[in-house]
Amino acid sequence: LMRVQSALIWNISPLMSSAQPPVMYTTSLWSLPFESGAPVRLLQAQEQALLRDLRSAIDKRIENKIASARRFAVRVRNHAKMVDCYLTTYYNHKSLFGNKKQISDQIIEHPQNYHIYEGLS
């Protein structure tokens, strides 16, 4: 049982987006008693671990939503800074008689020439 579980984790781990190996619970969710020769202590310990982790996940649900909202807010803030930097550069380089489309295309195609990334950092 442990060799099968280890082989499964070994093969699934590269497919996961986490550096941590996946947690697998070996348990029986039947209401019938265990058969003779079954690793009863292992199955019961795994069942308890599963229930404990489910309880923990439910308890941390709000914290996870807050963390997700914070990550999204940071991405929105960074995007707003980038847009502001592009617009500031555009307004500083446009002229009354110049081609506004050409200036905007040059800023978009060659942001390093206008120090856009330095403004973001």
JSON list of C-alpha atoms in Angstrom, two decimals:
[
{"chain": "A", "resi": 1, "resn": "LEU", "atom": "CA", "xyz": [0.00, 0.00, 0.00]},
{"chain": "A", "resi": 2, "resn": "MET", "atom": "CA", "xyz": [2.78, 2.42, 0.93]},
{"chain": "A", "resi": 3, "resn": "ARG", "atom": "CA", "xyz": [4.77, 1.60, -2.22]},
{"chain": "A", "resi": 4, "resn": "VAL", "atom": "CA", "xyz": [1.72, 2.26, -4.42]},
{"chain": "A", "resi": 5, "resn": "GLN", "atom": "CA", "xyz": [1.05, 5.54, -2.62]},
{"chain": "A", "resi": 6, "resn": "SER", "atom": "CA", "xyz": [4.71, 6.61, -2.94]},
{"chain": "A", "resi": 7, "resn": "ALA", "atom": "CA", "xyz": [4.81, 5.75, -6.64]},
{"chain": "A", "resi": 8, "resn": "LEU", "atom": "CA", "xyz": [1.58, 7.66, -7.23]},
{"chain": "A", "resi": 9, "resn": "ILE", "atom": "CA", "xyz": [2.88, 10.75, -5.42]},
{"chain": "A", "resi": 10, "resn": "TRP", "atom": "CA", "xyz": [6.20, 10.50, -7.31]},
{"chain": "A", "resi": 11, "resn": "ASN", "atom": "CA", "xyz": [4.38, 10.46, -10.66]},
{"chain": "A", "resi": 12, "resn": "ILE", "atom": "CA", "xyz": [1.77, 13.12, -9.80]},
{"chain": "A", "resi": 13, "resn": "SER", "atom": "CA", "xyz": [4.14, 15.66, -8.20]},
{"chain": "A", "resi": 14, "resn": "PRO", "atom": "CA", "xyz": [5.56, 17.06, -11.48]},
{"chain": "A", "resi": 15, "resn": "LEU", "atom": "CA", "xyz": [2.03, 17.77, -12.68]},
{"chain": "A", "resi": 16, "resn": "MET", "atom": "CA", "xyz": [1.14, 19.86, -9.63]},
{"chain": "A", "resi": 17, "resn": "SER", "atom": "CA", "xyz": [1.75, 23.61, -9.51]},
{"chain": "A", "resi": 18, "resn": "SER", "atom": "CA", "xyz": [3.16, 23.45, -5.99]},
{"chain": "A", "resi": 19, "resn": "ALA", "atom": "CA", "xyz": [6.66, 22.72, -4.78]},
{"chain": "A", "resi": 20, "resn": "GLN", "atom": "CA", "xyz": [5.19, 20.61, -1.99]},
{"chain": "A", "resi": 21, "resn": "PRO", "atom": "CA", "xyz": [4.23, 17.02, -2.80]},
{"chain": "A", "resi": 22, "resn": "PRO", "atom": "CA", "xyz": [0.49, 16.37, -2.74]},
{"chain": "A", "resi": 23, "resn": "VAL", "atom": "CA", "xyz": [-1.04, 15.00, 0.43]},
{"chain": "A", "resi": 24, "resn": "MET", "atom": "CA", "xyz": [-2.74, 11.65, -0.03]},
{"chain": "A", "resi": 25, "resn": "TYR", "atom": "CA", "xyz": [-5.00, 10.07, 2.54]},
{"chain": "A", "resi": 26, "resn": "THR", "atom": "CA", "xyz": [-5.31, 6.30, 2.63]},
{"chain": "A", "resi": 27, "resn": "THR", "atom": "CA", "xyz": [-8.56, 5.58, 4.35]},
{"chain": "A", "resi": 28, "resn": "SER", "atom": "CA", "xyz": [-11.73, 3.59, 4.10]},
{"chain": "A", "resi": 29, "resn": "LEU", "atom": "CA", "xyz": [-14.93, 5.58, 4.13]},
{"chain": "A", "resi": 30, "resn": "TRP", "atom": "CA", "xyz": [-17.16, 2.52, 4.32]},
{"chain": "A", "resi": 31, "resn": "SER", "atom": "CA", "xyz": [-19.37, 2.08, 7.36]},
{"chain": "A", "resi": 32, "resn": "LEU", "atom": "CA", "xyz": [-18.44, -1.62, 7.49]},
{"chain": "A", "resi": 33, "resn": "PRO", "atom": "CA", "xyz": [-15.73, -2.84, 9.90]},
{"chain": "A", "resi": 34, "resn": "PHE", "atom": "CA", "xyz": [-12.24, -3.43, 8.57]},
{"chain": "A", "resi": 35, "resn": "GLU", "atom": "CA", "xyz": [-11.36, -6.86, 7.28]},
{"chain": "A", "resi": 36, "resn": "SER", "atom": "CA", "xyz": [-8.86, -8.96, 9.14]},
{"chain": "A", "resi": 37, "resn": "GLY", "atom": "CA", "xyz": [-5.29, -8.21, 8.10]},
{"chain": "A", "resi": 38, "resn": "ALA", "atom": "CA", "xyz": [-6.09, -4.62, 7.15]},
{"chain": "A", "resi": 39, "resn": "PRO", "atom": "CA", "xyz": [-3.76, -1.92, 8.49]},
{"chain": "A", "resi": 40, "resn": "VAL", "atom": "CA", "xyz": [-6.39, -0.61, 10.89]},
{"chain": "A", "resi": 41, "resn": "ARG", "atom": "CA", "xyz": [-4.17, 1.84, 12.79]},
{"chain": "A", "resi": 42, "resn": "LEU", "atom": "CA", "xyz": [-2.86, 3.38, 9.56]},
{"chain": "A", "resi": 43, "resn": "LEU", "atom": "CA", "xyz": [-6.35, 3.74, 8.07]},
{"chain": "A", "resi": 44, "resn": "GLN", "atom": "CA", "xyz": [-7.76, 5.27, 11.25]},
{"chain": "A", "resi": 45, "resn": "ALA", "atom": "CA", "xyz": [-4.83, 7.69, 11.59]},
{"chain": "A", "resi": 46, "resn": "GLN", "atom": "CA", "xyz": [-5.24, 8.73, 7.96]},
{"chain": "A", "resi": 47, "resn": "GLU", "atom": "CA", "xyz": [-8.97, 9.23, 8.44]},
{"chain": "A", "resi": 48, "resn": "GLN", "atom": "CA", "xyz": [-8.32, 11.45, 11.46]},
{"chain": "A", "resi": 49, "resn": "ALA", "atom": "CA", "xyz": [-5.73, 13.44, 9.48]},
{"chain": "A", "resi": 50, "resn": "LEU", "atom": "CA", "xyz": [-8.21, 13.89, 6.62]},
{"chain": "A", "resi": 51, "resn": "LEU", "atom": "CA", "xyz": [-10.93, 15.14, 8.96]},
{"chain": "A", "resi": 52, "resn": "ARG", "atom": "CA", "xyz": [-8.46, 17.46, 10.75]},
{"chain": "A", "resi": 53, "resn": "ASP", "atom": "CA", "xyz": [-7.26, 18.94, 7.44]},
{"chain": "A", "resi": 54, "resn": "LEU", "atom": "CA", "xyz": [-10.84, 19.39, 6.20]},
{"chain": "A", "resi": 55, "resn": "ARG", "atom": "CA", "xyz": [-11.68, 21.23, 9.42]},
{"chain": "A", "resi": 56, "resn": "SER", "atom": "CA", "xyz": [-8.58, 23.38, 9.00]},
{"chain": "A", "resi": 57, "resn": "ALA", "atom": "CA", "xyz": [-9.44, 24.19, 5.38]},
{"chain": "A", "resi": 58, "resn": "ILE", "atom": "CA", "xyz": [-12.93, 25.28, 6.40]},
{"chain": "A", "resi": 59, "resn": "ASP", "atom": "CA", "xyz": [-11.51, 27.43, 9.20]},
{"chain": "A", "resi": 60, "resn": "LYS", "atom": "CA", "xyz": [-8.97, 29.07, 6.87]},
{"chain": "A", "resi": 61, "resn": "ARG", "atom": "CA", "xyz": [-11.50, 29.76, 4.12]},
{"chain": "A", "resi": 62, "resn": "ILE", "atom": "CA", "xyz": [-11.84, 33.47, 5.00]},
{"chain": "A", "resi": 63, "resn": "GLU", "atom": "CA", "xyz": [-8.07, 33.90, 5.36]},
{"chain": "A", "resi": 64, "resn": "ASN", "atom": "CA", "xyz": [-7.58, 32.38, 1.91]},
{"chain": "A", "resi": 65, "resn": "LYS", "atom": "CA", "xyz": [-10.15, 34.73, 0.39]},
{"chain": "A", "resi": 66, "resn": "ILE", "atom": "CA", "xyz": [-8.44, 37.73, 2.00]},
{"chain": "A", "resi": 67, "resn": "ALA", "atom": "CA", "xyz": [-5.04, 36.58, 0.72]},
{"chain": "A", "resi": 68, "resn": "SER", "atom": "CA", "xyz": [-6.48, 36.11, -2.77]},
{"chain": "A", "resi": 69, "resn": "ALA", "atom": "CA", "xyz": [-8.07, 39.57, -2.70]},
{"chain": "A", "resi": 70, "resn": "ARG", "atom": "CA", "xyz": [-4.76, 41.06, -1.55]},
{"chain": "A", "resi": 71, "resn": "ARG", "atom": "CA", "xyz": [-2.86, 39.37, -4.42]},
{"chain": "A", "resi": 72, "resn": "PHE", "atom": "CA", "xyz": [-5.44, 40.71, -6.87]},
{"chain": "A", "resi": 73, "resn": "ALA", "atom": "CA", "xyz": [-5.18, 44.21, -5.38]},
{"chain": "A", "resi": 74, "resn": "VAL", "atom": "CA", "xyz": [-1.39, 44.16, -5.77]},
{"chain": "A", "resi": 75, "resn": "ARG", "atom": "CA", "xyz": [-1.78, 43.16, -9.43]},
{"chain": "A", "resi": 76, "resn": "VAL", "atom": "CA", "xyz": [-4.32, 45.96, -10.00]},
{"chain": "A", "resi": 77, "resn": "ARG", "atom": "CA", "xyz": [-2.00, 48.48, -8.30]},
{"chain": "A", "resi": 78, "resn": "ASN", "atom": "CA", "xyz": [0.94, 47.38, -10.45]},
{"chain": "A", "resi": 79, "resn": "HIS", "atom": "CA", "xyz": [-1.18, 47.64, -13.59]},
{"chain": "A", "resi": 80, "resn": "ALA", "atom": "CA", "xyz": [-2.32, 51.13, -12.61]},
{"chain": "A", "resi": 81, "resn": "LYS", "atom": "CA", "xyz": [1.30, 52.19, -12.04]},
{"chain": "A", "resi": 82, "resn": "MET", "atom": "CA", "xyz": [2.26, 50.82, -15.45]},
{"chain": "A", "resi": 83, "resn": "VAL", "atom": "CA", "xyz": [-0.62, 52.63, -17.20]},
{"chain": "A", "resi": 84, "resn": "ASP", "atom": "CA", "xyz": [0.27, 55.84, -15.36]},
{"chain": "A", "resi": 85, "resn": "CYS", "atom": "CA", "xyz": [3.91, 55.53, -16.40]},
{"chain": "A", "resi": 86, "resn": "TYR", "atom": "CA", "xyz": [2.94, 55.00, -20.06]},
{"chain": "A", "resi": 87, "resn": "LEU", "atom": "CA", "xyz": [0.50, 57.93, -20.02]},
{"chain": "A", "resi": 88, "resn": "THR", "atom": "CA", "xyz": [2.98, 60.26, -18.33]},
{"chain": "A", "resi": 89, "resn": "THR", "atom": "CA", "xyz": [5.62, 59.36, -20.90]},
{"chain": "A", "resi": 90, "resn": "TYR", "atom": "CA", "xyz": [3.14, 59.90, -23.72]},
{"chain": "A", "resi": 91, "resn": "TYR", "atom": "CA", "xyz": [2.04, 63.33, -22.44]},
{"chain": "A", "resi": 92, "resn": "ASN", "atom": "CA", "xyz": [5.66, 64.39, -21.91]},
{"chain": "A", "resi": 93, "resn": "HIS", "atom": "CA", "xyz": [6.65, 63.47, -25.48]},
{"chain": "A", "resi": 94, "resn": "LYS", "atom": "CA", "xyz": [3.62, 64.55, -27.50]},
{"chain": "A", "resi": 95, "resn": "SER", "atom": "CA", "xyz": [3.67, 67.92, -29.19]},
{"chain": "A", "resi": 96, "resn": "LEU", "atom": "CA", "xyz": [1.08, 70.15, -30.76]},
{"chain": "A", "resi": 97, "resn": "PHE", "atom": "CA", "xyz": [2.13, 69.43, -34.34]},
{"chain": "A", "resi": 98, "resn": "GLY", "atom": "CA", "xyz": [3.62, 65.94, -33.91]},
{"chain": "A", "resi": 99, "resn": "ASN", "atom": "CA", "xyz": [2.02, 62.68, -34.93]},
{"chain": "A", "resi": 100, "resn": "LYS", "atom": "CA", "xyz": [0.37, 61.40, -31.72]},
{"chain": "A", "resi": 101, "resn": "LYS", "atom": "CA", "xyz": [-0.19, 57.91, -33.13]},
{"chain": "A", "resi": 102, "resn": "GLN", "atom": "CA", "xyz": [3.47, 57.60, -34.10]},
{"chain": "A", "resi": 103, "resn": "ILE", "atom": "CA", "xyz": [4.63, 58.70, -30.63]},
{"chain": "A", "resi": 104, "resn": "SER", "atom": "CA", "xyz": [2.30, 56.23, -28.89]},
{"chain": "A", "resi": 105, "resn": "ASP", "atom": "CA", "xyz": [3.43, 53.40, -31.19]},
{"chain": "A", "resi": 106, "resn": "GLN", "atom": "CA", "xyz": [7.09, 54.20, -30.48]},
{"chain": "A", "resi": 107, "resn": "ILE", "atom": "CA", "xyz": [6.50, 54.20, -26.72]},
{"chain": "A", "resi": 108, "resn": "ILE", "atom": "CA", "xyz": [4.66, 50.87, -26.90]},
{"chain": "A", "resi": 109, "resn": "GLU", "atom": "CA", "xyz": [7.19, 49.20, -29.23]},
{"chain": "A", "resi": 110, "resn": "HIS", "atom": "CA", "xyz": [10.34, 50.52, -27.51]},
{"chain": "A", "resi": 111, "resn": "PRO", "atom": "CA", "xyz": [9.55, 51.22, -23.83]},
{"chain": "A", "resi": 112, "resn": "GLN", "atom": "CA", "xyz": [13.24, 50.87, -22.89]},
{"chain": "A", "resi": 113, "resn": "ASN", "atom": "CA", "xyz": [14.03, 54.01, -24.95]},
{"chain": "A", "resi": 114, "resn": "TYR", "atom": "CA", "xyz": [11.60, 56.00, -22.82]},
{"chain": "A", "resi": 115, "resn": "HIS", "atom": "CA", "xyz": [12.70, 54.51, -19.47]},
{"chain": "A", "resi": 116, "resn": "ILE", "atom": "CA", "xyz": [9.26, 53.05, -18.78]},
{"chain": "A", "resi": 117, "resn": "TYR", "atom": "CA", "xyz": [10.58, 50.18, -16.67]},
{"chain": "A", "resi": 118, "resn": "GLU", "atom": "CA", "xyz": [12.75, 52.45, -14.55]},
{"chain": "A", "resi": 119, "resn": "GLY", "atom": "CA", "xyz": [9.64, 54.46, -13.75]},
{"chain": "A", "resi": 120, "resn": "LEU", "atom": "CA", "xyz": [7.84, 51.32, -12.61]},
{"chain": "A", "resi": 121, "resn": "SER", "atom": "CA", "xyz": [10.53, 50.23, -10.23]}
]
